[in-house]
Short mmCIF file of C-alpha atoms in Angstrom, two decimals:
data_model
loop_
_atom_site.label_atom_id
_atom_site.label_comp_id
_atom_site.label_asym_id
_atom_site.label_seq_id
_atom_site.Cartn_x
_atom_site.Cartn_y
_atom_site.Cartn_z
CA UNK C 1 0.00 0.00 0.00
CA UNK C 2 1.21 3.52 -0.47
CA UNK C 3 1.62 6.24 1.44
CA UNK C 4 -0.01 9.81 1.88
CA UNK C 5 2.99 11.87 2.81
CA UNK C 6 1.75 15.43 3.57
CA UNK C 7 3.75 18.32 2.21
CA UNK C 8 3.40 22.32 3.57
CA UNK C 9 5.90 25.28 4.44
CA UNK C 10 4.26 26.66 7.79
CA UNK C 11 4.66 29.69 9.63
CA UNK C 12 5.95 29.27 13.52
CA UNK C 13 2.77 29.75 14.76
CA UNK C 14 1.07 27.46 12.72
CA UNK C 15 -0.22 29.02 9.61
CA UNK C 16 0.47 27.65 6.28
CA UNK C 17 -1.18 30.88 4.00
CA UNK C 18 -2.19 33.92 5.23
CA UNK C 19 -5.10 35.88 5.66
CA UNK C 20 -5.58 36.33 2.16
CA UNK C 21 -5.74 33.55 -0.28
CA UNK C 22 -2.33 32.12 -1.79
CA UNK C 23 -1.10 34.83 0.21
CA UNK C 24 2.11 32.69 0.68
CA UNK C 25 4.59 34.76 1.27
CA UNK C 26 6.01 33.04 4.20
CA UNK C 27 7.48 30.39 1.35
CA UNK C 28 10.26 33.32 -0.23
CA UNK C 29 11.84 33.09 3.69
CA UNK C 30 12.86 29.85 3.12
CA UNK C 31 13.47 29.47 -0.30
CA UNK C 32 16.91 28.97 -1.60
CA UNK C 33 18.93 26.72 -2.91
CA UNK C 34 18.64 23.75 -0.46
CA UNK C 35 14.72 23.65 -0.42
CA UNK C 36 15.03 23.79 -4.04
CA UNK C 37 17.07 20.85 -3.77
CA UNK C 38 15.08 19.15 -1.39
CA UNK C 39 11.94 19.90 -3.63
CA UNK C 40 13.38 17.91 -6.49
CA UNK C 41 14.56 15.37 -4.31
CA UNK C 42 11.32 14.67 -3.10
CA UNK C 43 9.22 15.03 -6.67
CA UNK C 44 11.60 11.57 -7.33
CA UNK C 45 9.17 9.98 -4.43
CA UNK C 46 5.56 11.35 -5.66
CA UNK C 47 3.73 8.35 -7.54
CA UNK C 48 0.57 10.65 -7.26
CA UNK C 49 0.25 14.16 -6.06
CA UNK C 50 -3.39 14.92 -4.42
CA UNK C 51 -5.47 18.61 -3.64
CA UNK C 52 -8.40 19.62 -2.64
CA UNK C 53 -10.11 21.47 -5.29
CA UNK C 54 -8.86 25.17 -4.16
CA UNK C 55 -5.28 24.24 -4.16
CA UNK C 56 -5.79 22.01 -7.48
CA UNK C 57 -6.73 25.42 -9.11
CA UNK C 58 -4.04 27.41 -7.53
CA UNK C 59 -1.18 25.07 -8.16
CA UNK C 60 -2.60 24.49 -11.99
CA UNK C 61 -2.82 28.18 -12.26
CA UNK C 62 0.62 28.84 -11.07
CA UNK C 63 2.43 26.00 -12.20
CA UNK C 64 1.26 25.90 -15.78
CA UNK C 65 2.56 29.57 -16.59
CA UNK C 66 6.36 28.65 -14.73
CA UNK C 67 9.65 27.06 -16.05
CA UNK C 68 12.22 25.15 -14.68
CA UNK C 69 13.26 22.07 -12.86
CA UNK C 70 10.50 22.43 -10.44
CA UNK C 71 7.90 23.60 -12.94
CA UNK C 72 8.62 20.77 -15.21
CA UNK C 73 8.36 18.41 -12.08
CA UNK C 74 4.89 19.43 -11.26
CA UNK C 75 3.50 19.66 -14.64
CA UNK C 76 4.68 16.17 -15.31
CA UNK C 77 3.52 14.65 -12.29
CA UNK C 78 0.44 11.97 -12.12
CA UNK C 79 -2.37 14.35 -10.12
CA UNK C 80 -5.71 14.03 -8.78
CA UNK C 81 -8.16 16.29 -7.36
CA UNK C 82 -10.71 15.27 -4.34
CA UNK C 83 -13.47 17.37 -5.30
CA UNK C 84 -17.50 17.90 -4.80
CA UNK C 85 -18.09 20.89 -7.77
CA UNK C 86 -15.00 20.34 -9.89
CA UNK C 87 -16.69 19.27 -13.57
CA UNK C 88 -13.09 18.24 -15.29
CA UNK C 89 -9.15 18.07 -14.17
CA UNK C 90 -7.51 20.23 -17.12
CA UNK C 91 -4.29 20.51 -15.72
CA UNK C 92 -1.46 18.16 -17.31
CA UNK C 93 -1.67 14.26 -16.06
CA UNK C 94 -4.58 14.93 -13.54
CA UNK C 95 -7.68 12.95 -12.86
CA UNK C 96 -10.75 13.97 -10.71
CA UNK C 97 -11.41 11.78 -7.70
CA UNK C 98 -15.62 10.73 -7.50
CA UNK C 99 -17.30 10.40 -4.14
CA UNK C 100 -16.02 11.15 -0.62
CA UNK C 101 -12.93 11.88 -0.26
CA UNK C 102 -11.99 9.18 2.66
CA UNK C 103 -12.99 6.97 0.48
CA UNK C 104 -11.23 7.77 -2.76
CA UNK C 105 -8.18 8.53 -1.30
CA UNK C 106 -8.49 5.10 0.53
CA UNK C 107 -8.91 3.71 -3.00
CA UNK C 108 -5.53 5.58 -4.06
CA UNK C 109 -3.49 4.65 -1.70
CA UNK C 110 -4.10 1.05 -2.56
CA UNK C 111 -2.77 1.58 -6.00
CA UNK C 112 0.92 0.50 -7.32
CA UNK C 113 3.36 2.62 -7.38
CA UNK C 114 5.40 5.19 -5.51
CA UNK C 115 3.72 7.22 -2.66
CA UNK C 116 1.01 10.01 -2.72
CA UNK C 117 1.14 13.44 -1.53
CA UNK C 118 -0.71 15.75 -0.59
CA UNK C 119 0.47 19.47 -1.22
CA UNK C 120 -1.74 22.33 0.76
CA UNK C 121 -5.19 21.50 1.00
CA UNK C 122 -5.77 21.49 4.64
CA UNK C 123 -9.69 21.20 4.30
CA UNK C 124 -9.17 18.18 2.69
CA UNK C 125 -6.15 17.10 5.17
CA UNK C 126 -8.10 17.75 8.21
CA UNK C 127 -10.84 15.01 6.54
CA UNK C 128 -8.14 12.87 5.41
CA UNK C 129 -6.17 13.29 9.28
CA UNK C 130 -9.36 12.43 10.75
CA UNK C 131 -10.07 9.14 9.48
CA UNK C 132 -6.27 8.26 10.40
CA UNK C 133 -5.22 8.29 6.61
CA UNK C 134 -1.90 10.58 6.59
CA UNK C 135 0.92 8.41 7.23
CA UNK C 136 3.86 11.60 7.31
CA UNK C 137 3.88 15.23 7.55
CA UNK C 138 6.77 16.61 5.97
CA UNK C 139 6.76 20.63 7.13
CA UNK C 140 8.87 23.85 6.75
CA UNK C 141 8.89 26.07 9.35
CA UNK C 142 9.77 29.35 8.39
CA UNK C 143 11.30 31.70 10.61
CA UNK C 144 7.66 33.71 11.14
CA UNK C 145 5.13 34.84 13.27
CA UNK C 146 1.42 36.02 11.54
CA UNK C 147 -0.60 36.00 14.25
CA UNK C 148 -3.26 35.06 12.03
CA UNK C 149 -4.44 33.64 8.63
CA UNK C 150 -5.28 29.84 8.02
CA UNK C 151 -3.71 27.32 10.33
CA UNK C 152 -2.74 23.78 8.49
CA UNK C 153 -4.30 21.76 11.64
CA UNK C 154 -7.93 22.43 11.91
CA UNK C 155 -9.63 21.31 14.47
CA UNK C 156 -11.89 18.64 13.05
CA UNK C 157 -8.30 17.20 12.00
CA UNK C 158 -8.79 14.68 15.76
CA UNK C 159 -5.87 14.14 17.67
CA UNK C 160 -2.76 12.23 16.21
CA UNK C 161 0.54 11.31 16.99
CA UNK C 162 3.82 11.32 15.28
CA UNK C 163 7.25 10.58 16.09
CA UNK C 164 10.16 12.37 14.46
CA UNK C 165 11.23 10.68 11.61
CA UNK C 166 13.97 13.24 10.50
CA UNK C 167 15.21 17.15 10.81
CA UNK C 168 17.22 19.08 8.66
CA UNK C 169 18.29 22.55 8.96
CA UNK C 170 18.62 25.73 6.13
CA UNK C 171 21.13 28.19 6.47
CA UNK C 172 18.21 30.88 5.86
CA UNK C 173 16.55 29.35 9.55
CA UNK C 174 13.80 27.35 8.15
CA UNK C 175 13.64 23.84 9.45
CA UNK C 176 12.54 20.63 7.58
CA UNK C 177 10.74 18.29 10.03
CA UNK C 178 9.72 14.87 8.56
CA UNK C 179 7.07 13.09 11.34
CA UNK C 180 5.64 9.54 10.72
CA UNK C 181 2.61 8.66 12.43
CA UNK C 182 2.61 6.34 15.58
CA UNK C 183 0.17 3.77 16.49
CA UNK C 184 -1.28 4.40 19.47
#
């Protein structure tokens, strides 16, 4: 069976966009060279990438119009999109996921391959966290406070535990945590 690895840069207090939508700036504070290294690094492990339908549009909106290593990476990647209103996935190599999402994404980890993520999306993660279906969180701190905007863990995501899987350090003070989940 696959994996859902969660992916998100987060601020210190917990927020992974701000008040706004895709108001992201948190990302350019630890961007560099090493998470662009880690990035690519990490596309090498996505059999499937997953969103919610808000992030699905985003990322297709974004990603589409960009070149480069990364922008080639996540234009060729396989995709799908959990999603109640969504008609059609028009972005490159993406599929729409039918139904409820537990379900689906219950149905996609049980395909071959390499392991699914999950990039933003943290209405969709909080369902997904709550029927005990995320198997890692892989998050970048950055080196921020908000004080508000929209935290990754919602509430309705229950109450999980991880155990620190791995930790690795940028030189511009972000921090790459990599948590597994733990059976309790």
């Amino acid at each position: 069976m696959r994996k859902l690895i969660a992916w998100n840069v987060m601020t210190l207090d917990g927020y992974f966009e701000g008040p706004g939508p895709w108001q992201l700036d948190m990302h350019g504070t630890v961007w560099g060279e090493e998470m662009e290294e880690f990035s690519l690094r990490q596309g090498a492990e996505i059999g499937t990438l997953l969103f919610g339908r808000r992030t699905y549009d985003g990322m297709r909106d974004y990603w589409t119009k960009e070149e480069g290593p990364i922008a080639r990476m996540m234009n060729g990647l396989d995709k799908a999109v959990a999603s109640r209103s969504l008609e059609a996935a028009d972005w490159a190599n993406s599929r729409l996921l039918k139904g409820e999402a537990a379900e689906t994404v219950k149905a996609l980890k049980q395909e071959t391959g390499r392991d699914v993520f999950v990039f933003g999306s943290a209405e969709l993660l909080a369902t997904l966290m709550a029927e005990e279906l995320v198997d890692e969180y892989r998050l970048c701190l950055a080196p921020v406070v908000w004080g508000e905007g929209t935290p990754l863990f919602k509430p309705a995501s229950g109450r999980t535990h991880f155990t620190l899987r791995e930790s690795q350090p940028l030189k511009n003070g972000g921090l790459i945590l990599s948590y597994e989940r733990k059976s309790v």
